[in-house]
Short mmCIF file of C-alpha atoms in Angstrom, two decimals:
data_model
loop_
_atom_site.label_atom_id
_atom_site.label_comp_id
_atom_site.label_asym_id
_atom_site.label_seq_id
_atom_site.Cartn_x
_atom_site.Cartn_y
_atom_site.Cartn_z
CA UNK A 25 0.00 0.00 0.00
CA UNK A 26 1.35 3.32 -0.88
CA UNK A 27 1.96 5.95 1.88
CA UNK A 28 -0.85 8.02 3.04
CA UNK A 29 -0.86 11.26 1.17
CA UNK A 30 -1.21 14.11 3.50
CA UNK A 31 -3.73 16.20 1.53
CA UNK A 32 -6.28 12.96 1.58
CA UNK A 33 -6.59 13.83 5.08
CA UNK A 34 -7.77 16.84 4.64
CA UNK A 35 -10.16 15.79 1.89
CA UNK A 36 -11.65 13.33 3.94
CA UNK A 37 -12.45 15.88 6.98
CA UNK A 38 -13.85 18.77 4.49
CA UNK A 39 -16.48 15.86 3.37
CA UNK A 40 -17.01 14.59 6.92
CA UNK A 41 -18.48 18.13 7.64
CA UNK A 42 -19.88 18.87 4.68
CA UNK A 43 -22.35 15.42 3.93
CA UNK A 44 -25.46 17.41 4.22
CA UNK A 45 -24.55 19.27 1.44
CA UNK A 46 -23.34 16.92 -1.16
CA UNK A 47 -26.55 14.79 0.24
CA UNK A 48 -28.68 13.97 -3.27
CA UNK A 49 -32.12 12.61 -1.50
CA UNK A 50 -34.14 14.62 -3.45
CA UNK A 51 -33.74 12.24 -6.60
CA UNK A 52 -36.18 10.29 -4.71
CA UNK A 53 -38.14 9.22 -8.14
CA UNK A 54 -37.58 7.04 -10.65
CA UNK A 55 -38.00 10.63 -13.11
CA UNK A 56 -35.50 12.53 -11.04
CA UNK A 57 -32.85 9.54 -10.94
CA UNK A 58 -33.21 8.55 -14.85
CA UNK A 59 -32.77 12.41 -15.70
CA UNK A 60 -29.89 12.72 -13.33
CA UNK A 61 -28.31 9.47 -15.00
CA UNK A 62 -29.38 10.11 -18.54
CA UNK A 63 -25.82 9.79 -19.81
CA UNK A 64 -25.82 6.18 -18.05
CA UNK A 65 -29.41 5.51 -19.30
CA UNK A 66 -27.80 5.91 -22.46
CA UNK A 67 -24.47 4.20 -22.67
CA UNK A 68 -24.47 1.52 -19.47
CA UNK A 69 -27.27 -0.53 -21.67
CA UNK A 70 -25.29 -0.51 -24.64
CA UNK A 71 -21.78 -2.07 -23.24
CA UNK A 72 -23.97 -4.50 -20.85
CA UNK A 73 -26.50 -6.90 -20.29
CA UNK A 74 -25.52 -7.26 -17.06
CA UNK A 75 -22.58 -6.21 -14.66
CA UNK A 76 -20.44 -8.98 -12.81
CA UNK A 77 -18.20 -6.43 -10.75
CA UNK A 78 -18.49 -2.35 -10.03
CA UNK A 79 -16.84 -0.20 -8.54
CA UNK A 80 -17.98 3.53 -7.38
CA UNK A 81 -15.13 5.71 -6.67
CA UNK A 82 -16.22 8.61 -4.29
CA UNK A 83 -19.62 7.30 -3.81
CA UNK A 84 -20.21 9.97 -1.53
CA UNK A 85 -23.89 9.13 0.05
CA UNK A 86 -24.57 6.66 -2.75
CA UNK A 87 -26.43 7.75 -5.17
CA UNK A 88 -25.11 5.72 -7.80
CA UNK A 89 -24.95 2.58 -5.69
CA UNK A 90 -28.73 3.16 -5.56
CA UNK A 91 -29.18 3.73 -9.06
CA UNK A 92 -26.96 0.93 -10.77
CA UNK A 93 -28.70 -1.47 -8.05
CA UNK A 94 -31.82 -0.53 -9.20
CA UNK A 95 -31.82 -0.17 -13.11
CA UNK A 96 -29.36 -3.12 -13.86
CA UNK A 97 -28.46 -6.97 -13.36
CA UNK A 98 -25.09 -6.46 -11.05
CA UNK A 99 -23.52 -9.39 -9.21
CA UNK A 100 -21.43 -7.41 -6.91
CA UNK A 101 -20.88 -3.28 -6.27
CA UNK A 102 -17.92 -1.54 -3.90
CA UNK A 103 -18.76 1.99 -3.19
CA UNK A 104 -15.67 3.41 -1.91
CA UNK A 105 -15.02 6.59 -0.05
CA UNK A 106 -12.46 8.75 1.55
CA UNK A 107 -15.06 9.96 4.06
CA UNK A 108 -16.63 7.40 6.82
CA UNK A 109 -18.92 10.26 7.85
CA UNK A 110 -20.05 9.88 3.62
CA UNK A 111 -20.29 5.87 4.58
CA UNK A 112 -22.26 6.05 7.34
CA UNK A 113 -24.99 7.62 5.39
CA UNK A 114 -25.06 4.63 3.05
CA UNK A 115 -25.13 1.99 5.20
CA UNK A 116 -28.70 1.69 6.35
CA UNK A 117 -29.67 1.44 3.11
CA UNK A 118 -27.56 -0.37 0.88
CA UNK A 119 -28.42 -3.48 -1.01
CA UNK A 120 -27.31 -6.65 0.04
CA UNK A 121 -24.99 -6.51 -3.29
CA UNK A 122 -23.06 -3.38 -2.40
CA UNK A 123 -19.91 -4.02 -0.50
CA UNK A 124 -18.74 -0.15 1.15
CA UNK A 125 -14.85 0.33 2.11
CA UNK A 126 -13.09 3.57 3.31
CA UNK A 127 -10.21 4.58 1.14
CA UNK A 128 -8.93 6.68 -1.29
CA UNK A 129 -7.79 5.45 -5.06
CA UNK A 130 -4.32 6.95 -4.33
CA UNK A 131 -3.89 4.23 -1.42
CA UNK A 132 -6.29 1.30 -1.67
CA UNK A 133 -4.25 -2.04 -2.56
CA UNK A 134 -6.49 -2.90 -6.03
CA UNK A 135 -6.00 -6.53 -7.83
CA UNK A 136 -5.13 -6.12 -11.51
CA UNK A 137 -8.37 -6.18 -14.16
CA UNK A 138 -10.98 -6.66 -10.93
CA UNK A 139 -13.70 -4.60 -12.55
CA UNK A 140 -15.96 -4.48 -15.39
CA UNK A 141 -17.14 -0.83 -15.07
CA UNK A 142 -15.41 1.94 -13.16
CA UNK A 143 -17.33 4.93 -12.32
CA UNK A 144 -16.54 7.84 -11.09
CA UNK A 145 -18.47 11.73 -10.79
CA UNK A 146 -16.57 14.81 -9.38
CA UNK A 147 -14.02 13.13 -7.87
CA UNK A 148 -10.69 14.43 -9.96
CA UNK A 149 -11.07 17.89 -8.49
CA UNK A 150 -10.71 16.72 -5.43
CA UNK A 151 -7.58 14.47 -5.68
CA UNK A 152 -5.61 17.98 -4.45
CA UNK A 153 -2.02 19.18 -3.32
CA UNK A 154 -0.91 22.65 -2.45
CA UNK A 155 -0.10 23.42 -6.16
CA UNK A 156 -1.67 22.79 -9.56
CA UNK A 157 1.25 20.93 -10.71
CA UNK A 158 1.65 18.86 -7.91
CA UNK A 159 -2.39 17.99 -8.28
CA UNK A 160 -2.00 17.31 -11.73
CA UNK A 161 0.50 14.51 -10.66
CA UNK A 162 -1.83 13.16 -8.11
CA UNK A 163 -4.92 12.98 -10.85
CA UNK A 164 -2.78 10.71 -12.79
CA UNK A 165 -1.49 8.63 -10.14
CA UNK A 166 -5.87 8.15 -9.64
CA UNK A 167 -6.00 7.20 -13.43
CA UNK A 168 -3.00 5.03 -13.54
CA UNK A 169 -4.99 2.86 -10.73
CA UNK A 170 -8.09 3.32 -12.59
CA UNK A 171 -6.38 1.79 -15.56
CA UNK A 172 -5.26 -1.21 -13.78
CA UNK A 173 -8.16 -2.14 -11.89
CA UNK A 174 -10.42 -1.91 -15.57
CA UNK A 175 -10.57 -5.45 -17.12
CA UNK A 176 -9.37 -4.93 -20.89
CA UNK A 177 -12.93 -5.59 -22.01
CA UNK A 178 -14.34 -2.77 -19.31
CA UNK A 179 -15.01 0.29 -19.45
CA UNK A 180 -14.60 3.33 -17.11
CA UNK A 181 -17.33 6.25 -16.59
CA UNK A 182 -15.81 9.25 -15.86
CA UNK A 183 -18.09 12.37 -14.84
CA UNK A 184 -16.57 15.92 -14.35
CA UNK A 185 -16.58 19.78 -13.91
CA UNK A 186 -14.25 21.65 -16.52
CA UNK A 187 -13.51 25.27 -16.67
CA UNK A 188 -11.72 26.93 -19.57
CA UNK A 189 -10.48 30.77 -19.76
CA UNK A 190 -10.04 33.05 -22.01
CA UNK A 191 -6.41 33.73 -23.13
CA UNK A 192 -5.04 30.97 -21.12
CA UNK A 193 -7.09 28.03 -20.91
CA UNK A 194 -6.16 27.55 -17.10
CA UNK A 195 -6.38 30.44 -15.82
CA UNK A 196 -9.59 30.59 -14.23
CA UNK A 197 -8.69 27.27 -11.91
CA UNK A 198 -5.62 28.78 -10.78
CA UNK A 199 -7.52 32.06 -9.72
CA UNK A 200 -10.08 29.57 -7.58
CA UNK A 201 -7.38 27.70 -6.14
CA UNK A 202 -5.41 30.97 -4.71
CA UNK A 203 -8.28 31.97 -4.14
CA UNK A 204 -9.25 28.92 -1.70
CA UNK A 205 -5.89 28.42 -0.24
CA UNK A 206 -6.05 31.94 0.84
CA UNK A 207 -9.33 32.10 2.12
CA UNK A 208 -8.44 28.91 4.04
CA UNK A 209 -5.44 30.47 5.81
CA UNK A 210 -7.75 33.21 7.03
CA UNK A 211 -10.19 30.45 8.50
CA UNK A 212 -12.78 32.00 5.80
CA UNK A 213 -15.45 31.14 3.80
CA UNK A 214 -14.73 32.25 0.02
CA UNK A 215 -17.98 33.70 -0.63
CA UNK A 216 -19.51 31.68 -2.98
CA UNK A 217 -22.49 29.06 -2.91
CA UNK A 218 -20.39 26.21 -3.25
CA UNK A 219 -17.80 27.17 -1.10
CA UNK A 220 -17.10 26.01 2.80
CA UNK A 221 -14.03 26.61 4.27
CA UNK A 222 -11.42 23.57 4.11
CA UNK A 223 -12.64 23.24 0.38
CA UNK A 224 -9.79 23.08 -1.57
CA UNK A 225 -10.36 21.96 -5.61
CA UNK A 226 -8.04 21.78 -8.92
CA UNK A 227 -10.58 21.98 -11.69
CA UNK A 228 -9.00 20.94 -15.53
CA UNK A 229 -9.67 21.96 -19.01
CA UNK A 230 -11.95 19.41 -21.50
CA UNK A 231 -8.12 19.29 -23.03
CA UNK A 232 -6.05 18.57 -20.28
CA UNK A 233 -8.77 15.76 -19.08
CA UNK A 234 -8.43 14.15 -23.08
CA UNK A 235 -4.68 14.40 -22.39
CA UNK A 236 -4.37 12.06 -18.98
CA UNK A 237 -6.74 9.60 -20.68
CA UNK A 238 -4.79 9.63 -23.52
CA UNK A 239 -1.76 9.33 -22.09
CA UNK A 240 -2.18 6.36 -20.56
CA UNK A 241 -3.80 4.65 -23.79
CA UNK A 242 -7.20 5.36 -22.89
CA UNK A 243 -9.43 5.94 -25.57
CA UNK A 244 -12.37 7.78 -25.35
CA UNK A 245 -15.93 5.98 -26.73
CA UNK A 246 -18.15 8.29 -25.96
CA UNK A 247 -18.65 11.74 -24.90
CA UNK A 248 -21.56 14.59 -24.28
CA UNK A 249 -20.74 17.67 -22.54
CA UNK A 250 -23.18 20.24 -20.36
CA UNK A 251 -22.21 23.79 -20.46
CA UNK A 252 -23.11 26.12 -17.48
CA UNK A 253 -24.49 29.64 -17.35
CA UNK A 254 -21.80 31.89 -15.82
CA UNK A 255 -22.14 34.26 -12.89
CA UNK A 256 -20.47 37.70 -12.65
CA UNK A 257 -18.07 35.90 -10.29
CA UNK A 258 -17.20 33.54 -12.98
CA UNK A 259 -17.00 36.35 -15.47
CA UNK A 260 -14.81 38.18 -13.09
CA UNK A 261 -12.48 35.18 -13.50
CA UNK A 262 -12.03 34.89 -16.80
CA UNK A 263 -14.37 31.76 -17.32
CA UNK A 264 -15.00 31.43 -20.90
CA UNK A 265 -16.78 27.68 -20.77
CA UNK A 266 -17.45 25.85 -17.70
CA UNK A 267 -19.65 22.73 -17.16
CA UNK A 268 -19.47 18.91 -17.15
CA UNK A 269 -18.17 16.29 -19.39
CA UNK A 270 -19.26 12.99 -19.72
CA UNK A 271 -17.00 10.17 -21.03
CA UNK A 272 -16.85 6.37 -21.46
CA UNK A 273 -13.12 5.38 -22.15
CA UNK A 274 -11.65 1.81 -21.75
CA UNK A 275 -7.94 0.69 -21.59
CA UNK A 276 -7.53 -1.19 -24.80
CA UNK A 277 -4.31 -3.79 -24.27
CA UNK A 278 -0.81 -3.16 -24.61
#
């Protein structure tokens, strides 16, 4: 098992105090959940009849543990989760099916080609360090894992935020993470909606995401992307596109 990266620590308390927030009970309908999903309504179905082995990574209160329990034939689901205060809340209601373990992708000891789907939402801009760079590193580190945990026939769902500047594409992230770290150090809330103090995120390009697939011979299958209205704040930032993208991408063999 790899050392235990300080940072994670930190992670893991800012979600510990923050689970009412990222709490997603309202998609208590079988509408709310399938519009939530629809990029899994879509693509799941079409690279499965059914699911021997899943893994959830960052299945904060377990939404998608819920859904992919729900919708589809799956022998066996981990939800993992940096937080045990994020665990807790899924516990009481799990499905027999769902295995839960505390742990971060950075650390946890995986077996080689274990899973048939990997899924993960809004979990890459939270795999943080002090610096960009340094976060950048980390991300890849999560990927590299990713990669080896994906049976060659699998496939891994990747859900997440990207922001884009004008001028220089990365500008934008690097003004919300000064801005964060500095807020932090003042024991202060940056004041935005989102925001809590201890939050500390490296958000990435649609570019730089393609790239660390790529890199490690990923190839992407399928992709949609959201685009979000911008505030003044986001303006005031230099935000020229920010939203989500959606990908399927396996690992094809060496």
């Amino acid at each position: 098992m790899n050392a235990i990266i300080p940072e994670n620590n930190q992670v893991k308390e800012y979600f510990n105090e923050t689970i009412q927030f990222y709490d997603r009970s309202n998609l208590d309908t079988d509408t709310k959940q399938r519009e939530f999903f629809f990029f899994e309504e879509e693509f799941i179905p079409k690279y499965f009849d059914s699911i021997d082995c899943c893994i959830d990574i960052g299945c904060g209160a377990g939404m998608f543990l819920e859904y992919i329990t729900r919708y589809y034939e799956v022998s066996h689901v981990v939800g993992l989760d940096i937080s045990n205060g994020m665990l807790a809340e899924v516990k009481p209601k799990k499905p027999a099916s769902v295995e839960l373990t505390q742990g971060s992708i950075l650390e946890f000891p995986y077996k080689k080609n274990q899973y048939d789907m990997v899924y993960m939402d809004d979990v890459l801009h939270h795999i943080v360090s002090k610096r960009r760079s340094e976060s950048k590193k980390l991300v890849m580190r999560a990927l590299e894992n990713i990669k080896h945990i994906t049976k060659p026939n699998g496939i891994f769902i990747l859900r997440e935020q990207f922001y884009e500047s004008y001028f220089i594409p990365t500008i934008s992230s690097k003004i919300i993470m000064f801005l964060l770290n500095l807020f932090n150090a003042l024991g202060l809330k940056l004041p935005h909606r989102e925001a809590h103090i201890g939050l500390l995120v490296t958000f990435y390009t649609r570019s730089e995401i393609r790239e660390l697939i790529e890199t490690l011979g990923g190839r992407i299958l399928e992709k949609r992307d959201r685009i979000w209205r911008k505030s003044i704040g986001d303006i005031l930032i230099l935000v020229k596109n920010m939203g989500k993208s959606y990908l399927v991408i396996d690992f094809p063999d060496d």
